[in-house]
């Protein structure tokens, strides 16, 4: 078995004149959880569909589990699981019947799928509820069943396309616990998202923007390498005039609102907490409080999107 689960080289997809995926290159090692973060229309689903052999690339090449996505797509499909962004469940079938149906689609025989379906039900937390109709499941549980369906044939590699969109934060966290459980059992996961908090959970993270892969690294390495300087939290009153003052301060690269305070990135070593505070005091914000803070993935995203 190759150690590299996904290998992508200068992969592009055009629809007419429009380039949806633009020269993307990356690798995913076995056992990794790699996130693919990007806004709507940035090319996440299009990348996944090419890797699954569902869409022909315009140019470039890629291998999944050692197989060429164009020439050997048939060999890839039984080895991978795909939870589509717009997945469909059979609403009239029970939870168990949905899993059994898809096991059949993958050519599993009853002796194989019976124990597997029990395992998957336990994994997704639906043991004991297997006779409920899928149509009656609430948001987070529908998502878990869709993941179970993607897992039923014991794939080595999972493609999850925005698997938690539309579910509440606690269901999202539980879904991520499930993803970690899968990787502990040896699966590799490639997961798209547009949630910054979710992106923090990924071992490595690719950032897509306008079809381009802007960067791919661990969340902490992205924060360490992609920003122009340190990040600051600023408390000052009133907030909006303080934001204007902070933005206008020389050496401040970017400033914005973050909840009830301000968050800024300064350029290189142009500022200390004390020098930023002095700048604000000079502009009439006598009670300003400035503290250095961890940059966020949103800082990284905004920086990359601005390039
Ligand atoms: N079959 C198609 N024909 C024409 N344009 C397409 C087609 N599929 C996708 N696109 C366009 O390609 C771009 C990228 O789409 P894609 O679905 O890959 O984005 P995405 O990152 O998955 O977005 P989202 O977060 O909304 O799911 C979009 O502008 C989309 O409209
Ligand atoms: Mg998509």
mmCIF file with all atom_site columns, C-alpha atoms in Angstrom, residues 179-266:
data_model
loop_
_atom_site.group_PDB
_atom_site.id
_atom_site.type_symbol
_atom_site.label_atom_id
_atom_site.label_alt_id
_atom_site.label_comp_id
_atom_site.label_asym_id
_atom_site.label_entity_id
_atom_site.label_seq_id
_atom_site.pdbx_PDB_ins_code
_atom_site.Cartn_x
_atom_site.Cartn_y
_atom_site.Cartn_z
_atom_site.occupancy
_atom_site.B_iso_or_equiv
_atom_site.pdbx_formal_charge
_atom_site.auth_seq_id
_atom_site.auth_comp_id
_atom_site.auth_asym_id
_atom_site.auth_atom_id
_atom_site.pdbx_PDB_model_num
ATOM 1  C CA . UNK A 1 179 ? -13.896 11.659 12.497 1.00 0.00 ? 179 UNK A CA 1
ATOM 2  C CA . UNK A 1 180 ? -11.074 11.238 15.044 1.00 0.00 ? 180 UNK A CA 1
ATOM 3  C CA . UNK A 1 181 ? -12.366 7.782  15.953 1.00 0.00 ? 181 UNK A CA 1
ATOM 4  C CA . UNK A 1 182 ? -12.209 6.833  12.291 1.00 0.00 ? 182 UNK A CA 1
ATOM 5  C CA . UNK A 1 183 ? -8.638  8.033  11.917 1.00 0.00 ? 183 UNK A CA 1
ATOM 6  C CA . UNK A 1 184 ? -7.624  6.142  15.060 1.00 0.00 ? 184 UNK A CA 1
ATOM 7  C CA . UNK A 1 185 ? -8.859  3.072  13.217 1.00 0.00 ? 185 UNK A CA 1
ATOM 8  C CA . UNK A 1 186 ? -6.626  3.881  10.272 1.00 0.00 ? 186 UNK A CA 1
ATOM 9  C CA . UNK A 1 187 ? -8.815  5.880  7.919  1.00 0.00 ? 187 UNK A CA 1
ATOM 10 C CA . UNK A 1 188 ? -7.581  8.897  5.980  1.00 0.00 ? 188 UNK A CA 1
ATOM 11 C CA . UNK A 1 189 ? -9.974  11.834 5.795  1.00 0.00 ? 189 UNK A CA 1
ATOM 12 C CA . UNK A 1 190 ? -10.161 14.662 3.275  1.00 0.00 ? 190 UNK A CA 1
ATOM 13 C CA . UNK A 1 191 ? -12.849 17.052 4.432  1.00 0.00 ? 191 UNK A CA 1
ATOM 14 C CA . UNK A 1 192 ? -14.064 20.330 3.010  1.00 0.00 ? 192 UNK A CA 1
ATOM 15 C CA . UNK A 1 193 ? -15.514 23.056 5.174  1.00 0.00 ? 193 UNK A CA 1
ATOM 16 C CA . UNK A 1 194 ? -16.138 26.733 5.357  1.00 0.00 ? 194 UNK A CA 1
ATOM 17 C CA . UNK A 1 195 ? -16.185 26.845 9.141  1.00 0.00 ? 195 UNK A CA 1
ATOM 18 C CA . UNK A 1 196 ? -13.018 28.335 10.620 1.00 0.00 ? 196 UNK A CA 1
ATOM 19 C CA . UNK A 1 197 ? -13.517 26.589 13.992 1.00 0.00 ? 197 UNK A CA 1
ATOM 20 C CA . UNK A 1 198 ? -13.807 23.265 12.225 1.00 0.00 ? 198 UNK A CA 1
ATOM 21 C CA . UNK A 1 199 ? -10.691 23.931 10.186 1.00 0.00 ? 199 UNK A CA 1
ATOM 22 C CA . UNK A 1 200 ? -8.759  24.154 13.483 1.00 0.00 ? 200 UNK A CA 1
ATOM 23 C CA . UNK A 1 201 ? -9.462  20.446 14.033 1.00 0.00 ? 201 UNK A CA 1
ATOM 24 C CA . UNK A 1 202 ? -7.618  19.363 10.892 1.00 0.00 ? 202 UNK A CA 1
ATOM 25 C CA . UNK A 1 203 ? -4.097  17.986 11.027 1.00 0.00 ? 203 UNK A CA 1
ATOM 26 C CA . UNK A 1 204 ? -3.329  19.993 7.894  1.00 0.00 ? 204 UNK A CA 1
ATOM 27 C CA . UNK A 1 205 ? -5.439  22.487 6.107  1.00 0.00 ? 205 UNK A CA 1
ATOM 28 C CA . UNK A 1 206 ? -5.593  23.663 2.508  1.00 0.00 ? 206 UNK A CA 1
ATOM 29 C CA . UNK A 1 207 ? -7.026  27.088 1.846  1.00 0.00 ? 207 UNK A CA 1
ATOM 30 C CA . UNK A 1 208 ? -8.913  27.480 -1.417 1.00 0.00 ? 208 UNK A CA 1
ATOM 31 C CA . UNK A 1 209 ? -9.785  30.819 -2.933 1.00 0.00 ? 209 UNK A CA 1
ATOM 32 C CA . UNK A 1 210 ? -11.069 31.398 -6.469 1.00 0.00 ? 210 UNK A CA 1
ATOM 33 C CA . UNK A 1 211 ? -10.066 27.891 -7.496 1.00 0.00 ? 211 UNK A CA 1
ATOM 34 C CA . UNK A 1 212 ? -6.496  28.272 -6.251 1.00 0.00 ? 212 UNK A CA 1
ATOM 35 C CA . UNK A 1 213 ? -4.930  26.429 -3.355 1.00 0.00 ? 213 UNK A CA 1
ATOM 36 C CA . UNK A 1 214 ? -3.370  29.398 -1.560 1.00 0.00 ? 214 UNK A CA 1
ATOM 37 C CA . UNK A 1 215 ? -1.529  27.366 1.089  1.00 0.00 ? 215 UNK A CA 1
ATOM 38 C CA . UNK A 1 216 ? -1.602  23.988 2.787  1.00 0.00 ? 216 UNK A CA 1
ATOM 39 C CA . UNK A 1 217 ? -0.057  23.272 6.169  1.00 0.00 ? 217 UNK A CA 1
ATOM 40 C CA . UNK A 1 218 ? -0.897  22.642 9.816  1.00 0.00 ? 218 UNK A CA 1
ATOM 41 C CA . UNK A 1 219 ? -3.149  25.337 11.294 1.00 0.00 ? 219 UNK A CA 1
ATOM 42 C CA . UNK A 1 220 ? -0.328  26.538 13.547 1.00 0.00 ? 220 UNK A CA 1
ATOM 43 C CA . UNK A 1 221 ? 2.222   26.623 10.724 1.00 0.00 ? 221 UNK A CA 1
ATOM 44 C CA . UNK A 1 222 ? -0.219  28.609 8.578  1.00 0.00 ? 222 UNK A CA 1
ATOM 45 C CA . UNK A 1 223 ? -0.609  31.124 11.393 1.00 0.00 ? 223 UNK A CA 1
ATOM 46 C CA . UNK A 1 224 ? 3.148   31.240 11.830 1.00 0.00 ? 224 UNK A CA 1
ATOM 47 C CA . UNK A 1 225 ? 4.095   31.627 8.186  1.00 0.00 ? 225 UNK A CA 1
ATOM 48 C CA . UNK A 1 226 ? 1.333   33.479 6.356  1.00 0.00 ? 226 UNK A CA 1
ATOM 49 C CA . UNK A 1 227 ? 0.860   36.592 8.459  1.00 0.00 ? 227 UNK A CA 1
ATOM 50 C CA . UNK A 1 228 ? 2.798   39.819 8.211  1.00 0.00 ? 228 UNK A CA 1
ATOM 51 C CA . UNK A 1 229 ? 3.224   40.216 11.956 1.00 0.00 ? 229 UNK A CA 1
ATOM 52 C CA . UNK A 1 230 ? 1.760   39.546 15.403 1.00 0.00 ? 230 UNK A CA 1
ATOM 53 C CA . UNK A 1 231 ? -1.924  39.640 16.337 1.00 0.00 ? 231 UNK A CA 1
ATOM 54 C CA . UNK A 1 232 ? -3.441  41.890 18.990 1.00 0.00 ? 232 UNK A CA 1
ATOM 55 C CA . UNK A 1 233 ? -6.678  42.091 20.932 1.00 0.00 ? 233 UNK A CA 1
ATOM 56 C CA . UNK A 1 234 ? -7.734  45.611 21.706 1.00 0.00 ? 234 UNK A CA 1
ATOM 57 C CA . UNK A 1 235 ? -10.436 46.748 24.091 1.00 0.00 ? 235 UNK A CA 1
ATOM 58 C CA . UNK A 1 236 ? -11.379 50.398 23.649 1.00 0.00 ? 236 UNK A CA 1
ATOM 59 C CA . UNK A 1 237 ? -14.481 52.504 23.907 1.00 0.00 ? 237 UNK A CA 1
ATOM 60 C CA . UNK A 1 238 ? -16.366 53.456 21.800 1.00 0.00 ? 238 UNK A CA 1
ATOM 61 C CA . UNK A 1 239 ? -15.512 50.503 19.614 1.00 0.00 ? 239 UNK A CA 1
ATOM 62 C CA . UNK A 1 240 ? -16.158 51.734 16.064 1.00 0.00 ? 240 UNK A CA 1
ATOM 63 C CA . UNK A 1 241 ? -14.220 55.023 16.335 1.00 0.00 ? 241 UNK A CA 1
ATOM 64 C CA . UNK A 1 242 ? -11.455 53.006 18.030 1.00 0.00 ? 242 UNK A CA 1
ATOM 65 C CA . UNK A 1 243 ? -11.449 50.646 15.045 1.00 0.00 ? 243 UNK A CA 1
ATOM 66 C CA . UNK A 1 244 ? -11.006 53.622 12.716 1.00 0.00 ? 244 UNK A CA 1
ATOM 67 C CA . UNK A 1 245 ? -8.161  54.924 14.863 1.00 0.00 ? 245 UNK A CA 1
ATOM 68 C CA . UNK A 1 246 ? -6.475  51.532 15.033 1.00 0.00 ? 246 UNK A CA 1
ATOM 69 C CA . UNK A 1 247 ? -6.804  50.986 11.272 1.00 0.00 ? 247 UNK A CA 1
ATOM 70 C CA . UNK A 1 248 ? -5.230  54.395 10.640 1.00 0.00 ? 248 UNK A CA 1
ATOM 71 C CA . UNK A 1 249 ? -2.266  53.740 12.957 1.00 0.00 ? 249 UNK A CA 1
ATOM 72 C CA . UNK A 1 250 ? 0.987   53.362 10.969 1.00 0.00 ? 250 UNK A CA 1
ATOM 73 C CA . UNK A 1 251 ? 2.321   49.816 11.236 1.00 0.00 ? 251 UNK A CA 1
ATOM 74 C CA . UNK A 1 252 ? -1.156  48.297 11.636 1.00 0.00 ? 252 UNK A CA 1
ATOM 75 C CA . UNK A 1 253 ? -1.706  45.988 8.688  1.00 0.00 ? 253 UNK A CA 1
ATOM 76 C CA . UNK A 1 254 ? -5.322  45.114 9.274  1.00 0.00 ? 254 UNK A CA 1
ATOM 77 C CA . UNK A 1 255 ? -7.879  45.610 12.015 1.00 0.00 ? 255 UNK A CA 1
ATOM 78 C CA . UNK A 1 256 ? -11.421 44.421 12.519 1.00 0.00 ? 256 UNK A CA 1
ATOM 79 C CA . UNK A 1 257 ? -14.150 43.700 15.029 1.00 0.00 ? 257 UNK A CA 1
ATOM 80 C CA . UNK A 1 258 ? -14.073 40.405 16.901 1.00 0.00 ? 258 UNK A CA 1
ATOM 81 C CA . UNK A 1 259 ? -17.087 40.058 19.161 1.00 0.00 ? 259 UNK A CA 1
ATOM 82 C CA . UNK A 1 260 ? -16.908 42.773 21.798 1.00 0.00 ? 260 UNK A CA 1
ATOM 83 C CA . UNK A 1 261 ? -13.340 43.891 21.047 1.00 0.00 ? 261 UNK A CA 1
ATOM 84 C CA . UNK A 1 262 ? -10.969 44.690 18.191 1.00 0.00 ? 262 UNK A CA 1
ATOM 85 C CA . UNK A 1 263 ? -8.475  42.326 16.606 1.00 0.00 ? 263 UNK A CA 1
ATOM 86 C CA . UNK A 1 264 ? -5.514  43.552 14.613 1.00 0.00 ? 264 UNK A CA 1
ATOM 87 C CA . UNK A 1 265 ? -2.416  42.356 12.769 1.00 0.00 ? 265 UNK A CA 1
ATOM 88 C CA . UNK A 1 266 ? 0.587   44.650 12.793 1.00 0.00 ? 266 UNK A CA 1
#
